[in-house]
Amino acid sequence: LCSPPPAAADAADVDVDANSVPPKLLLNGRQAAILRSLGQWKDAVKLLNKRVAGFPDDADAWRELMIIYCEHSQTKHAIYCCEQILLLQPYELAHTLVYAELLASAGRLSDAHPLYALVHERAPHNSRALFGLVATAPADSPVGAYAKRAILKLMGERGATSISKTLIEDCLLYTSPSPRDMRRSRMPSSA
């Protein structure tokens, strides 16, 4: 059964600022998700930009905007959105990890590397952080070698087969020129 409508006394508990916000602006997040699912991502971006202009502390709107930008290879915009999320939720390791991945994909390896290290320090069994350390460390770095050993150890603890361990070793041995320096890096050139 449906619950009864809220009493008039409950309306007083609503934040005063929410009463001055147009109802259409409150629905922008939901509408943007619908537009995104329909493939109308440019319209979704417009709505979300209106949303974050009115509510700059709405981490969900920033996250939705970041996802749209990632889906359409607009990495600079996605990085900006992720920075806004981190300002709102600085202790969320998942956002820090996504930020590091965005920076690495934009070729900013020297900026991404300490973020991967931070996530690894706080969550030592996070395989994405370990892979990021390997990918952003110079080939001759002890950090990259440590991260590779940690990944293989982690794979062994999780019951990985010898085939998957060999695949991991082969992937981690792939090298390409790094945009960060002239030494060889473990970051694939397609990233």
PDB file of C-alpha atoms in Angstrom:
ATOM      1  CA  LEU A   1       0.000   0.000   0.000  1.00  0.00           C
ATOM      2  CA  CYS A   2       1.047   3.566  -0.557  1.00  0.00           C
ATOM      3  CA  SER A   3       2.153   5.599   2.402  1.00  0.00           C
ATOM      4  CA  PRO A   4       0.080   8.679   3.266  1.00  0.00           C
ATOM      5  CA  PRO A   5       1.287  12.058   2.041  1.00  0.00           C
ATOM      6  CA  PRO A   6       3.530  13.940   4.475  1.00  0.00           C
ATOM      7  CA  ALA A   7       1.786  16.076   7.038  1.00  0.00           C
ATOM      8  CA  ALA A   8       2.018  19.849   6.906  1.00  0.00           C
ATOM      9  CA  ALA A   9       4.408  19.769   9.871  1.00  0.00           C
ATOM     10  CA  ASP A  10       6.868  17.713   7.818  1.00  0.00           C
ATOM     11  CA  ALA A  11       7.053  20.483   5.232  1.00  0.00           C
ATOM     12  CA  ALA A  12       8.636  22.739   7.842  1.00  0.00           C
ATOM     13  CA  ASP A  13      11.569  20.301   8.094  1.00  0.00           C
ATOM     14  CA  VAL A  14      12.494  20.990   4.471  1.00  0.00           C
ATOM     15  CA  ASP A  15      15.475  23.298   3.965  1.00  0.00           C
ATOM     16  CA  VAL A  16      14.378  26.862   3.275  1.00  0.00           C
ATOM     17  CA  ASP A  17      16.687  27.116   0.236  1.00  0.00           C
ATOM     18  CA  ALA A  18      14.989  24.105  -1.372  1.00  0.00           C
ATOM     19  CA  ASN A  19      11.718  26.055  -1.514  1.00  0.00           C
ATOM     20  CA  SER A  20      13.310  28.740  -3.675  1.00  0.00           C
ATOM     21  CA  VAL A  21      14.703  26.201  -6.179  1.00  0.00           C
ATOM     22  CA  PRO A  22      12.575  25.632  -9.271  1.00  0.00           C
ATOM     23  CA  PRO A  23      11.251  22.032  -9.302  1.00  0.00           C
ATOM     24  CA  LYS A  24      12.585  21.557 -12.816  1.00  0.00           C
ATOM     25  CA  LEU A  25      16.143  22.092 -11.564  1.00  0.00           C
ATOM     26  CA  LEU A  26      15.653  19.405  -8.927  1.00  0.00           C
ATOM     27  CA  LEU A  27      14.755  16.882 -11.640  1.00  0.00           C
ATOM     28  CA  ASN A  28      17.743  17.602 -13.891  1.00  0.00           C
ATOM     29  CA  GLY A  29      19.783  14.682 -12.531  1.00  0.00           C
ATOM     30  CA  ARG A  30      17.046  12.144 -13.302  1.00  0.00           C
ATOM     31  CA  GLN A  31      16.297  13.688 -16.679  1.00  0.00           C
ATOM     32  CA  ALA A  32      19.992  13.652 -17.568  1.00  0.00           C
ATOM     33  CA  ALA A  33      20.206   9.928 -16.764  1.00  0.00           C
ATOM     34  CA  ILE A  34      17.236   9.272 -19.033  1.00  0.00           C
ATOM     35  CA  LEU A  35      18.693  11.378 -21.848  1.00  0.00           C
ATOM     36  CA  ARG A  36      22.028   9.596 -21.480  1.00  0.00           C
ATOM     37  CA  SER A  37      20.335   6.198 -21.736  1.00  0.00           C
ATOM     38  CA  LEU A  38      18.571   7.392 -24.904  1.00  0.00           C
ATOM     39  CA  GLY A  39      21.881   8.429 -26.447  1.00  0.00           C
ATOM     40  CA  GLN A  40      21.191  12.159 -26.173  1.00  0.00           C
ATOM     41  CA  TRP A  41      24.352  12.837 -24.210  1.00  0.00           C
ATOM     42  CA  LYS A  42      24.788  16.471 -25.297  1.00  0.00           C
ATOM     43  CA  ASP A  43      21.380  17.340 -23.866  1.00  0.00           C
ATOM     44  CA  ALA A  44      22.264  15.424 -20.703  1.00  0.00           C
ATOM     45  CA  VAL A  45      25.472  17.447 -20.367  1.00  0.00           C
ATOM     46  CA  LYS A  46      23.485  20.697 -20.696  1.00  0.00           C
ATOM     47  CA  LEU A  47      21.086  19.628 -17.946  1.00  0.00           C
ATOM     48  CA  LEU A  48      23.882  18.465 -15.665  1.00  0.00           C
ATOM     49  CA  ASN A  49      25.795  21.693 -16.195  1.00  0.00           C
ATOM     50  CA  LYS A  50      22.663  23.584 -15.098  1.00  0.00           C
ATOM     51  CA  ARG A  51      22.434  21.268 -12.103  1.00  0.00           C
ATOM     52  CA  VAL A  52      26.014  21.803 -10.936  1.00  0.00           C
ATOM     53  CA  ALA A  53      25.709  25.561 -11.560  1.00  0.00           C
ATOM     54  CA  GLY A  54      22.740  25.623  -9.159  1.00  0.00           C
ATOM     55  CA  PHE A  55      24.097  22.988  -6.773  1.00  0.00           C
ATOM     56  CA  PRO A  56      27.909  22.888  -6.993  1.00  0.00           C
ATOM     57  CA  ASP A  57      28.048  20.473  -4.043  1.00  0.00           C
ATOM     58  CA  ASP A  58      26.039  17.763  -5.834  1.00  0.00           C
ATOM     59  CA  ALA A  59      28.622  14.976  -6.144  1.00  0.00           C
ATOM     60  CA  ASP A  60      26.176  12.706  -7.965  1.00  0.00           C
ATOM     61  CA  ALA A  61      25.665  15.261 -10.742  1.00  0.00           C
ATOM     62  CA  TRP A  62      29.439  15.722 -11.053  1.00  0.00           C
ATOM     63  CA  ARG A  63      29.846  11.932 -11.181  1.00  0.00           C
ATOM     64  CA  GLU A  64      27.216  11.551 -13.901  1.00  0.00           C
ATOM     65  CA  LEU A  65      28.859  14.349 -15.869  1.00  0.00           C
ATOM     66  CA  MET A  66      32.266  12.682 -15.460  1.00  0.00           C
ATOM     67  CA  ILE A  67      30.910   9.374 -16.729  1.00  0.00           C
ATOM     68  CA  ILE A  68      29.401  11.008 -19.802  1.00  0.00           C
ATOM     69  CA  TYR A  69      32.663  12.770 -20.585  1.00  0.00           C
ATOM     70  CA  CYS A  70      34.583   9.507 -20.146  1.00  0.00           C
ATOM     71  CA  GLU A  71      32.202   7.679 -22.472  1.00  0.00           C
ATOM     72  CA  HIS A  72      32.841  10.289 -25.150  1.00  0.00           C
ATOM     73  CA  SER A  73      36.629  10.537 -24.700  1.00  0.00           C
ATOM     74  CA  GLN A  74      36.581  14.059 -23.301  1.00  0.00           C
ATOM     75  CA  THR A  75      39.261  13.339 -20.731  1.00  0.00           C
ATOM     76  CA  LYS A  76      40.039  16.947 -19.774  1.00  0.00           C
ATOM     77  CA  HIS A  77      36.415  17.575 -18.870  1.00  0.00           C
ATOM     78  CA  ALA A  78      36.210  14.259 -17.017  1.00  0.00           C
ATOM     79  CA  ILE A  79      39.325  15.162 -15.016  1.00  0.00           C
ATOM     80  CA  TYR A  80      37.767  18.481 -14.010  1.00  0.00           C
ATOM     81  CA  CYS A  81      34.569  16.736 -12.877  1.00  0.00           C
ATOM     82  CA  CYS A  82      36.571  14.206 -10.892  1.00  0.00           C
ATOM     83  CA  GLU A  83      38.499  17.032  -9.212  1.00  0.00           C
ATOM     84  CA  GLN A  84      35.172  18.558  -8.156  1.00  0.00           C
ATOM     85  CA  ILE A  85      34.066  15.212  -6.726  1.00  0.00           C
ATOM     86  CA  LEU A  86      37.328  14.906  -4.778  1.00  0.00           C
ATOM     87  CA  LEU A  87      36.827  18.383  -3.337  1.00  0.00           C
ATOM     88  CA  LEU A  88      33.428  17.254  -2.063  1.00  0.00           C
ATOM     89  CA  GLN A  89      34.461  13.752  -0.968  1.00  0.00           C
ATOM     90  CA  PRO A  90      38.243  13.822  -0.355  1.00  0.00           C
ATOM     91  CA  TYR A  91      38.433  10.577   1.624  1.00  0.00           C
ATOM     92  CA  GLU A  92      36.735   8.397  -0.977  1.00  0.00           C
ATOM     93  CA  LEU A  93      39.472   6.113  -2.338  1.00  0.00           C
ATOM     94  CA  ALA A  94      37.383   5.011  -5.315  1.00  0.00           C
ATOM     95  CA  HIS A  95      37.309   8.583  -6.608  1.00  0.00           C
ATOM     96  CA  THR A  96      41.030   8.988  -6.014  1.00  0.00           C
ATOM     97  CA  LEU A  97      41.641   5.854  -8.049  1.00  0.00           C
ATOM     98  CA  VAL A  98      39.414   7.032 -10.901  1.00  0.00           C
ATOM     99  CA  TYR A  99      41.213  10.392 -10.838  1.00  0.00           C
ATOM    100  CA  ALA A 100      44.586   8.621 -11.100  1.00  0.00           C
ATOM    101  CA  GLU A 101      43.315   6.532 -14.010  1.00  0.00           C
ATOM    102  CA  LEU A 102      42.035   9.618 -15.814  1.00  0.00           C
ATOM    103  CA  LEU A 103      45.351  11.395 -15.323  1.00  0.00           C
ATOM    104  CA  ALA A 104      47.262   8.355 -16.582  1.00  0.00           C
ATOM    105  CA  SER A 105      45.035   8.059 -19.637  1.00  0.00           C
ATOM    106  CA  ALA A 106      45.702  11.743 -20.366  1.00  0.00           C
ATOM    107  CA  GLY A 107      49.447  11.024 -20.288  1.00  0.00           C
ATOM    108  CA  ARG A 108      50.022  12.753 -16.947  1.00  0.00           C
ATOM    109  CA  LEU A 109      51.870   9.782 -15.452  1.00  0.00           C
ATOM    110  CA  SER A 110      53.904  11.799 -12.974  1.00  0.00           C
ATOM    111  CA  ASP A 111      50.655  13.188 -11.522  1.00  0.00           C
ATOM    112  CA  ALA A 112      48.920   9.799 -11.470  1.00  0.00           C
ATOM    113  CA  HIS A 113      51.740   7.817  -9.862  1.00  0.00           C
ATOM    114  CA  PRO A 114      51.513   9.363  -6.336  1.00  0.00           C
ATOM    115  CA  LEU A 115      47.738   8.917  -6.366  1.00  0.00           C
ATOM    116  CA  TYR A 116      48.111   5.216  -7.148  1.00  0.00           C
ATOM    117  CA  ALA A 117      50.664   5.022  -4.322  1.00  0.00           C
ATOM    118  CA  LEU A 118      48.229   6.742  -1.950  1.00  0.00           C
ATOM    119  CA  VAL A 119      45.445   4.293  -2.768  1.00  0.00           C
ATOM    120  CA  HIS A 120      47.856   1.362  -2.414  1.00  0.00           C
ATOM    121  CA  GLU A 121      49.039   2.670   0.958  1.00  0.00           C
ATOM    122  CA  ARG A 122      45.480   2.850   2.288  1.00  0.00           C
ATOM    123  CA  ALA A 123      44.204  -0.301   0.529  1.00  0.00           C
ATOM    124  CA  PRO A 124      47.201  -2.641  -0.046  1.00  0.00           C
ATOM    125  CA  HIS A 125      45.152  -5.336  -1.778  1.00  0.00           C
ATOM    126  CA  ASN A 126      43.632  -3.025  -4.369  1.00  0.00           C
ATOM    127  CA  SER A 127      44.741  -4.573  -7.647  1.00  0.00           C
ATOM    128  CA  ARG A 128      43.806  -1.500  -9.719  1.00  0.00           C
ATOM    129  CA  ALA A 129      46.181   0.616  -7.640  1.00  0.00           C
ATOM    130  CA  LEU A 130      48.936  -1.978  -8.063  1.00  0.00           C
ATOM    131  CA  PHE A 131      48.434  -2.120 -11.825  1.00  0.00           C
ATOM    132  CA  GLY A 132      48.507   1.682 -11.859  1.00  0.00           C
ATOM    133  CA  LEU A 133      51.794   1.704  -9.976  1.00  0.00           C
ATOM    134  CA  VAL A 134      53.285  -0.687 -12.510  1.00  0.00           C
ATOM    135  CA  ALA A 135      51.899   1.291 -15.441  1.00  0.00           C
ATOM    136  CA  THR A 136      53.109   4.683 -14.253  1.00  0.00           C
ATOM    137  CA  ALA A 137      56.498   3.712 -12.807  1.00  0.00           C
ATOM    138  CA  PRO A 138      59.594   3.916 -14.992  1.00  0.00           C
ATOM    139  CA  ALA A 139      60.806   0.477 -16.139  1.00  0.00           C
ATOM    140  CA  ASP A 140      63.903   0.545 -13.935  1.00  0.00           C
ATOM    141  CA  SER A 141      61.998   1.710 -10.843  1.00  0.00           C
ATOM    142  CA  PRO A 142      61.911  -0.548  -7.772  1.00  0.00           C
ATOM    143  CA  VAL A 143      58.315   0.584  -7.236  1.00  0.00           C
ATOM    144  CA  GLY A 144      57.243  -1.053 -10.503  1.00  0.00           C
ATOM    145  CA  ALA A 145      59.027  -4.290  -9.604  1.00  0.00           C
ATOM    146  CA  TYR A 146      57.467  -4.252  -6.124  1.00  0.00           C
ATOM    147  CA  ALA A 147      53.987  -3.681  -7.554  1.00  0.00           C
ATOM    148  CA  LYS A 148      54.420  -6.513 -10.051  1.00  0.00           C
ATOM    149  CA  ARG A 149      55.443  -8.928  -7.261  1.00  0.00           C
ATOM    150  CA  ALA A 150      52.492  -7.741  -5.166  1.00  0.00           C
ATOM    151  CA  ILE A 151      50.079  -8.361  -8.043  1.00  0.00           C
ATOM    152  CA  LEU A 152      51.407 -11.875  -8.583  1.00  0.00           C
ATOM    153  CA  LYS A 153      51.173 -12.560  -4.837  1.00  0.00           C
ATOM    154  CA  LEU A 154      47.637 -11.218  -4.776  1.00  0.00           C
ATOM    155  CA  MET A 155      46.718 -13.382  -7.762  1.00  0.00           C
ATOM    156  CA  GLY A 156      48.100 -16.427  -5.929  1.00  0.00           C
ATOM    157  CA  GLU A 157      46.046 -15.601  -2.821  1.00  0.00           C
ATOM    158  CA  ARG A 158      42.909 -15.371  -4.934  1.00  0.00           C
ATOM    159  CA  GLY A 159      43.541 -18.756  -6.519  1.00  0.00           C
ATOM    160  CA  ALA A 160      44.605 -17.580  -9.954  1.00  0.00           C
ATOM    161  CA  THR A 161      45.641 -20.263 -12.389  1.00  0.00           C
ATOM    162  CA  SER A 162      49.130 -20.468 -13.823  1.00  0.00           C
ATOM    163  CA  ILE A 163      47.724 -19.358 -17.205  1.00  0.00           C
ATOM    164  CA  SER A 164      46.327 -16.127 -15.733  1.00  0.00           C
ATOM    165  CA  LYS A 165      49.589 -15.519 -13.835  1.00  0.00           C
ATOM    166  CA  THR A 166      51.547 -15.909 -17.070  1.00  0.00           C
ATOM    167  CA  LEU A 167      49.132 -13.547 -18.804  1.00  0.00           C
ATOM    168  CA  ILE A 168      49.632 -10.993 -16.013  1.00  0.00           C
ATOM    169  CA  GLU A 169      53.419 -11.305 -16.278  1.00  0.00           C
ATOM    170  CA  ASP A 170      53.278 -10.857 -20.058  1.00  0.00           C
ATOM    171  CA  CYS A 171      51.019  -7.804 -19.787  1.00  0.00           C
ATOM    172  CA  LEU A 172      53.208  -6.226 -17.139  1.00  0.00           C
ATOM    173  CA  LEU A 173      56.335  -6.757 -19.206  1.00  0.00           C
ATOM    174  CA  TYR A 174      54.906  -4.810 -22.153  1.00  0.00           C
ATOM    175  CA  THR A 175      56.776  -1.535 -22.505  1.00  0.00           C
ATOM    176  CA  SER A 176      56.440   1.532 -24.673  1.00  0.00           C
ATOM    177  CA  PRO A 177      57.970   5.010 -24.667  1.00  0.00           C
ATOM    178  CA  SER A 178      56.669   7.095 -21.816  1.00  0.00           C
ATOM    179  CA  PRO A 179      55.451  10.651 -22.354  1.00  0.00           C
ATOM    180  CA  ARG A 180      56.898  11.410 -18.906  1.00  0.00           C
ATOM    181  CA  ASP A 181      60.532  10.714 -19.709  1.00  0.00           C
ATOM    182  CA  MET A 182      62.801   9.198 -22.311  1.00  0.00           C
ATOM    183  CA  ARG A 183      63.247   5.968 -20.359  1.00  0.00           C
ATOM    184  CA  ARG A 184      60.995   3.034 -21.148  1.00  0.00           C
ATOM    185  CA  SER A 185      57.746   2.871 -19.190  1.00  0.00           C
ATOM    186  CA  ARG A 186      55.233   0.123 -18.594  1.00  0.00           C
ATOM    187  CA  MET A 187      52.309   2.225 -19.806  1.00  0.00           C
ATOM    188  CA  PRO A 188      50.829   0.836 -23.054  1.00  0.00           C
ATOM    189  CA  SER A 189      50.844   3.325 -25.872  1.00  0.00           C
ATOM    190  CA  SER A 190      47.077   2.900 -26.370  1.00  0.00           C
ATOM    191  CA  ALA A 191      46.289   4.256 -22.904  1.00  0.00           C
TER     192      ALA A 191
END
